[in-house]
C-alpha positions as CSV (number, residue, x, y, z in Angstrom):
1,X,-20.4,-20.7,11.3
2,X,-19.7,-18.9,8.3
3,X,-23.2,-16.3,9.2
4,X,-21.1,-15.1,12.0
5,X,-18.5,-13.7,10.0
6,X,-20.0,-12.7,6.6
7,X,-23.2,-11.2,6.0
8,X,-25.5,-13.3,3.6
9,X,-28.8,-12.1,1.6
10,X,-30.1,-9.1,1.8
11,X,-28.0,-5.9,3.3
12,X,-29.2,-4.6,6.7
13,X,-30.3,-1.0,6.2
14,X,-27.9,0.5,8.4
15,X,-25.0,-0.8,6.6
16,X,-22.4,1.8,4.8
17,X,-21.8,1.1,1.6
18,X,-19.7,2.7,-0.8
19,X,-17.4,2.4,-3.9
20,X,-14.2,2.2,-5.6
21,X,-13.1,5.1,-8.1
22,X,-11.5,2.8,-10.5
23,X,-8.7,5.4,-11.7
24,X,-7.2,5.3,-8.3
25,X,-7.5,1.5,-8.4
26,X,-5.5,1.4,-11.7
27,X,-3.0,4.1,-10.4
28,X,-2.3,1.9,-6.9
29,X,-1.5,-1.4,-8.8
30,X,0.9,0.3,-11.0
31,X,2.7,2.1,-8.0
32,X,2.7,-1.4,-6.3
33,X,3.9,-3.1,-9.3
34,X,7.3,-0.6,-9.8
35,X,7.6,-0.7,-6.2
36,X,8.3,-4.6,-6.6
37,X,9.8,-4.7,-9.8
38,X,12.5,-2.2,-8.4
39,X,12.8,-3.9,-5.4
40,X,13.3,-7.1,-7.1
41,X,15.4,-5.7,-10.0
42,X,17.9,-4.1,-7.3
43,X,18.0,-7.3,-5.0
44,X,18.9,-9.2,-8.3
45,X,22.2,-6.6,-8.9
46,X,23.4,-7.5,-5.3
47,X,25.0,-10.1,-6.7
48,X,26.9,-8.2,-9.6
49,X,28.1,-5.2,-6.9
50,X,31.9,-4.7,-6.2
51,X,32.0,-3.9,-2.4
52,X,30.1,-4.9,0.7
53,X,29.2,-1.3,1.2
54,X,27.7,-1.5,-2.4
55,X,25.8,-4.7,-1.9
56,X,24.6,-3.2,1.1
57,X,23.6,0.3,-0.3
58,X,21.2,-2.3,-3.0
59,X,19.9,-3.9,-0.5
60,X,18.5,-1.2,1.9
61,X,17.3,0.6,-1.2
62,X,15.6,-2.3,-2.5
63,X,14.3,-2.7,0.9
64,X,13.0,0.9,1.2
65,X,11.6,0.6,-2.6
66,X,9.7,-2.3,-1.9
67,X,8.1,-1.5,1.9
68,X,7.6,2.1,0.3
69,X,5.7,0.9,-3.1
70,X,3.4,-2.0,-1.0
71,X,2.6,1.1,1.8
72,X,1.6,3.6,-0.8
73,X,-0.2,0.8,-3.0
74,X,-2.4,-0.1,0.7
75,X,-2.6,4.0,0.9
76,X,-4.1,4.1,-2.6
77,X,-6.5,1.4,-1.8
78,X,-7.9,3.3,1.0
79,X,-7.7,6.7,-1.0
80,X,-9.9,5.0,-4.2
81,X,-12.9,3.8,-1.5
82,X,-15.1,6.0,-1.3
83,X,-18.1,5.9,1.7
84,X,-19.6,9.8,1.0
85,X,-18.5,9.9,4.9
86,X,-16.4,13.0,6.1
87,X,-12.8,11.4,7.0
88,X,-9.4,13.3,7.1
89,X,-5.7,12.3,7.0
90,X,-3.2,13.7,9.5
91,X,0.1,14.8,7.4
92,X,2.4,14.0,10.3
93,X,0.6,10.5,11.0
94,X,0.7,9.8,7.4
95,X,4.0,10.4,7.0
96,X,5.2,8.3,10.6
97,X,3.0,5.5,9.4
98,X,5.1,5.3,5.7
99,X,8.8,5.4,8.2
């Protein structure tokens, strides 16, 4: 069953292969690793704010920090894997796809 779904031995010729550039590896688990930790640290202050429009301001920002670091750590990924195949990113896509 498992033949179906992942390819075992050698690779078929016609198979693209490529590789990772490491520095954009390293780069993509920082940015995903301040996006949590200021997610996490803001959602932890919710309980220390003064006002409900201050709890909720902490929230929505931790929200937006969060969504924001795990999207640019997946962009990253994608960025750092390289297939020597001629790809481009539309800006205006790119940008709709982080709102």
């Amino acid at each position: 069953m498992l033949e179906q779904i992942f390819i075992t031995g050698a690779l078929p010729s016609h198979i693209v292969q490529g590789e990772y550039s490491l520095l954009l590896v390293a780069i993509s688990y920082v940015v995903a690793s301040l996006g949590a930790f200021t997610g996490l640290t803001l959602a932890g202050r919710i309980v220390s704010a003064g006002t409900l429009r201050e709890k909720r301001i902490r929230h929505w920002a931790g929200a937006i920090a969060l969504g924001n670091g795990i999207w640019s750590m997946h962009f990253l990924g994608m960025l750092a894997y390289d297939t020597n195949m001629a790809h481009r990113y539309d800006p205006w896509l790119t940008i709709f796809s982080c709102v």
